Coordinates of N, CA and C in Angstrom, one line a residue:
M1 N 106.0 102.8 82.7 CA 106.3 101.7 83.5 C 105.0 101.4 84.4
R2 N 104.8 100.0 84.5 CA 103.8 99.5 85.3 C 104.3 98.8 86.6
L3 N 103.4 99.0 87.7 CA 103.8 98.4 89.1 C 102.7 97.6 89.6
R4 N 103.1 96.6 90.4 CA 102.2 95.8 91.2 C 102.5 96.0 92.7
V5 N 101.6 96.3 93.4 CA 101.9 96.4 94.9 C 101.1 95.2 95.6
E6 N 101.7 94.5 96.4 CA 101.1 93.5 97.2 C 101.3 94.0 98.7
F7 N 100.1 94.0 99.5 CA 100.2 94.4 100.9 C 99.2 93.8 101.8
T8 N 99.6 93.8 103.1 CA 98.7 93.3 104.1 C 98.8 94.4 105.3
T9 N 97.8 94.5 105.9 CA 97.7 95.4 107.1 C 97.4 94.5 108.4
E10 N 97.9 94.9 109.5 CA 97.7 94.2 110.7 C 97.4 95.1 111.9
P11 N 96.7 94.7 112.9 CA 96.5 93.4 113.4 C 95.3 92.7 112.6
F12 N 95.4 91.3 112.5 CA 94.4 90.6 111.8 C 93.2 90.4 112.8
D13 N 91.9 90.2 112.2 CA 90.9 89.9 113.1 C 90.0 89.0 112.1
L14 N 89.9 87.6 112.3 CA 89.3 86.7 111.5 C 87.7 86.9 111.7
D15 N 87.3 87.5 112.7 CA 85.9 87.5 112.9 C 85.2 88.7 112.2
E16 N 85.9 89.9 112.1 CA 85.4 91.0 111.5 C 86.5 91.8 110.9
A17 N 86.3 92.4 109.8 CA 87.4 93.2 109.1 C 87.6 94.4 109.9
P18 N 88.9 94.6 110.4 CA 89.2 95.9 111.2 C 89.2 97.2 110.3
A19 N 89.0 98.2 111.0 CA 88.8 99.6 110.3 C 90.0 99.8 109.3
H20 N 91.2 99.4 109.7 CA 92.3 99.7 108.7 C 92.3 98.8 107.5
A21 N 91.7 97.7 107.6 CA 91.5 96.9 106.4 C 90.4 97.4 105.5
L22 N 89.4 97.9 106.0 CA 88.3 98.6 105.3 C 88.8 99.8 104.6
V23 N 89.7 100.5 105.2 CA 90.2 101.8 104.7 C 91.3 101.4 103.6
A24 N 92.1 100.4 103.7 CA 92.9 99.9 102.7 C 92.1 99.6 101.5
R25 N 91.0 98.9 101.6 CA 90.1 98.6 100.5 C 89.6 99.8 99.8
E26 N 89.2 100.7 100.6 CA 88.6 102.0 100.1 C 89.7 102.7 99.2
V27 N 90.9 102.7 99.7 CA 92.0 103.5 99.1 C 92.3 102.8 97.7
V28 N 92.4 101.5 97.6 CA 92.8 100.9 96.4 C 91.7 101.0 95.3
E29 N 90.4 100.7 95.9 CA 89.3 100.8 95.0 C 89.0 102.1 94.4
A30 N 89.4 103.1 95.1 CA 89.0 104.5 94.7 C 90.2 105.1 93.6
A31 N 91.3 104.3 93.6 CA 92.3 104.8 92.7 C 92.2 104.4 91.3
E32 N 92.8 105.1 90.5 CA 92.8 104.9 89.1 C 93.8 103.8 88.7
L33 N 93.5 102.5 89.0 CA 94.3 101.3 88.9 C 93.7 100.4 87.8
D34 N 94.4 99.6 87.2 CA 93.9 98.6 86.2 C 93.4 97.3 86.8
A35 N 94.0 96.9 87.9 CA 93.5 95.7 88.5 C 93.7 95.8 90.1
V36 N 92.7 95.4 90.7 CA 92.7 95.4 92.2 C 92.1 94.0 92.7
D37 N 92.8 93.4 93.6 CA 92.3 92.1 94.2 C 92.5 92.2 95.8
V38 N 91.3 92.3 96.5 CA 91.3 92.5 97.9 C 90.9 91.2 98.5
G39 N 91.7 90.6 99.4 CA 91.3 89.4 100.1 C 91.6 89.4 101.5
P40 N 91.2 88.3 102.3 CA 91.3 88.5 103.6 C 92.9 88.4 104.2
F41 N 93.6 87.8 103.5 CA 95.1 87.7 103.9 C 96.1 88.4 103.0
G42 N 95.7 89.0 102.0 CA 96.6 89.8 101.1 C 95.8 90.5 100.0
N43 N 96.5 91.6 99.5 CA 95.8 92.4 98.5 C 96.8 92.8 97.5
T44 N 96.4 93.0 96.2 CA 97.3 93.4 95.1 C 96.6 94.5 94.4
A45 N 97.3 95.3 93.8 CA 96.8 96.3 92.9 C 97.9 96.6 91.9
E46 N 97.4 96.9 90.7 CA 98.3 97.1 89.6 C 97.9 98.2 88.7
G47 N 98.8 99.0 88.1 CA 98.6 100.0 87.2 C 99.8 100.8 86.9
R48 N 99.6 102.1 86.4 CA 100.7 102.9 86.0 C 101.4 103.2 87.2
A49 N 102.8 103.5 87.1 CA 103.7 103.7 88.2 C 103.2 104.8 89.0
D50 N 102.9 105.9 88.4 CA 102.5 107.1 89.3 C 101.2 106.8 90.1
A51 N 100.3 106.1 89.5 CA 99.0 105.8 90.2 C 99.3 104.8 91.5
V52 N 100.3 103.9 91.2 CA 100.5 102.8 92.2 C 101.3 103.6 93.3
L53 N 102.3 104.3 93.0 CA 103.1 105.0 94.0 C 102.1 106.1 94.8
D54 N 101.2 106.7 94.2 CA 100.3 107.5 94.9 C 99.4 106.7 95.9
V55 N 99.0 105.5 95.4 CA 98.2 104.7 96.3 C 99.0 104.1 97.5
V56 N 100.3 103.9 97.3 CA 101.1 103.3 98.4 C 101.1 104.5 99.5
G57 N 101.4 105.7 99.1 CA 101.5 106.8 100.0 C 100.2 106.9 100.8
A58 N 99.0 107.0 100.1 CA 97.7 107.1 100.7 C 97.5 105.9 101.6
L59 N 97.8 104.7 101.1 CA 97.6 103.5 101.9 C 98.4 103.6 103.2
L60 N 99.7 103.9 103.2 CA 100.4 104.0 104.4 C 99.8 105.0 105.5
R61 N 99.5 106.3 105.0 CA 98.9 107.3 105.9 C 97.6 106.9 106.4
R62 N 96.8 106.4 105.5 CA 95.3 106.3 106.1 C 95.1 105.0 106.8
T63 N 95.8 104.0 106.5 CA 95.7 102.8 107.3 C 96.3 102.9 108.7
L64 N 97.5 103.6 108.8 CA 98.0 103.9 110.1 C 97.1 104.8 111.0
Q65 N 96.5 105.7 110.4 CA 95.6 106.6 111.1 C 94.4 105.8 111.6
A66 N 94.1 104.7 110.8 CA 92.8 103.9 111.2 C 93.1 102.7 112.0
G67 N 94.4 102.7 112.6 CA 94.7 101.7 113.6 C 95.6 100.6 113.2
A68 N 96.1 100.6 112.0 CA 97.1 99.5 111.6 C 98.4 99.8 112.5
T69 N 99.0 98.6 112.9 CA 100.2 98.6 113.7 C 101.3 98.0 112.8
R70 N 100.9 97.4 111.8 CA 102.1 97.0 110.8 C 101.4 96.8 109.4
I71 N 102.3 97.3 108.4 CA 101.9 97.2 107.0 C 103.0 96.6 106.2
S72 N 102.7 95.5 105.7 CA 103.8 94.8 104.9 C 103.5 95.1 103.4
L73 N 104.5 95.5 102.6 CA 104.2 95.7 101.2 C 105.4 95.3 100.3
Q74 N 105.1 95.0 99.1 CA 106.1 94.7 98.1 C 105.6 95.4 96.9
V75 N 106.6 96.0 96.2 CA 106.3 96.7 95.0 C 107.2 96.0 93.8
N76 N 106.4 95.5 92.8 CA 107.4 95.0 91.7 C 107.0 95.6 90.4
V77 N 108.0 95.8 89.4 CA 107.8 96.3 88.2 C 107.1 95.2 87.4
V78 N 106.2 95.4 86.6 CA 105.3 94.5 85.8 C 105.7 94.6 84.4
E79 N 106.1 93.5 83.8 CA 106.3 93.6 82.2 C 104.9 93.3 81.6
E80 N 104.9 93.9 80.4 CA 103.6 93.7 79.7 C 103.1 92.3 79.5
A81 N 104.2 91.4 79.4 CA 103.9 89.9 79.2 C 103.3 89.4 80.4
D82 N 103.5 89.9 81.7 CA 103.0 89.4 83.0 C 101.5 89.6 83.1
R83 N 100.9 90.6 82.3 CA 99.5 90.9 82.4 C 98.6 89.8 82.0

């Protein structure tokens, strides 16, 4: 099974990326995922279910430790045709 996670961390800062946003980027880019798209208002990552679920756990722990006060995420099953 393949999964896609979409997430944002808050609070936002339009002038400079906050520490929690930098940590989120670090977590997803270091993981064994097939696709990662990091942007200023939303982020997505896609890969094997076990890899995505590991990333979600690390993302929650590390971004909260780095100062995130809210993390919104959505996880979807990805069909092969969606790739």
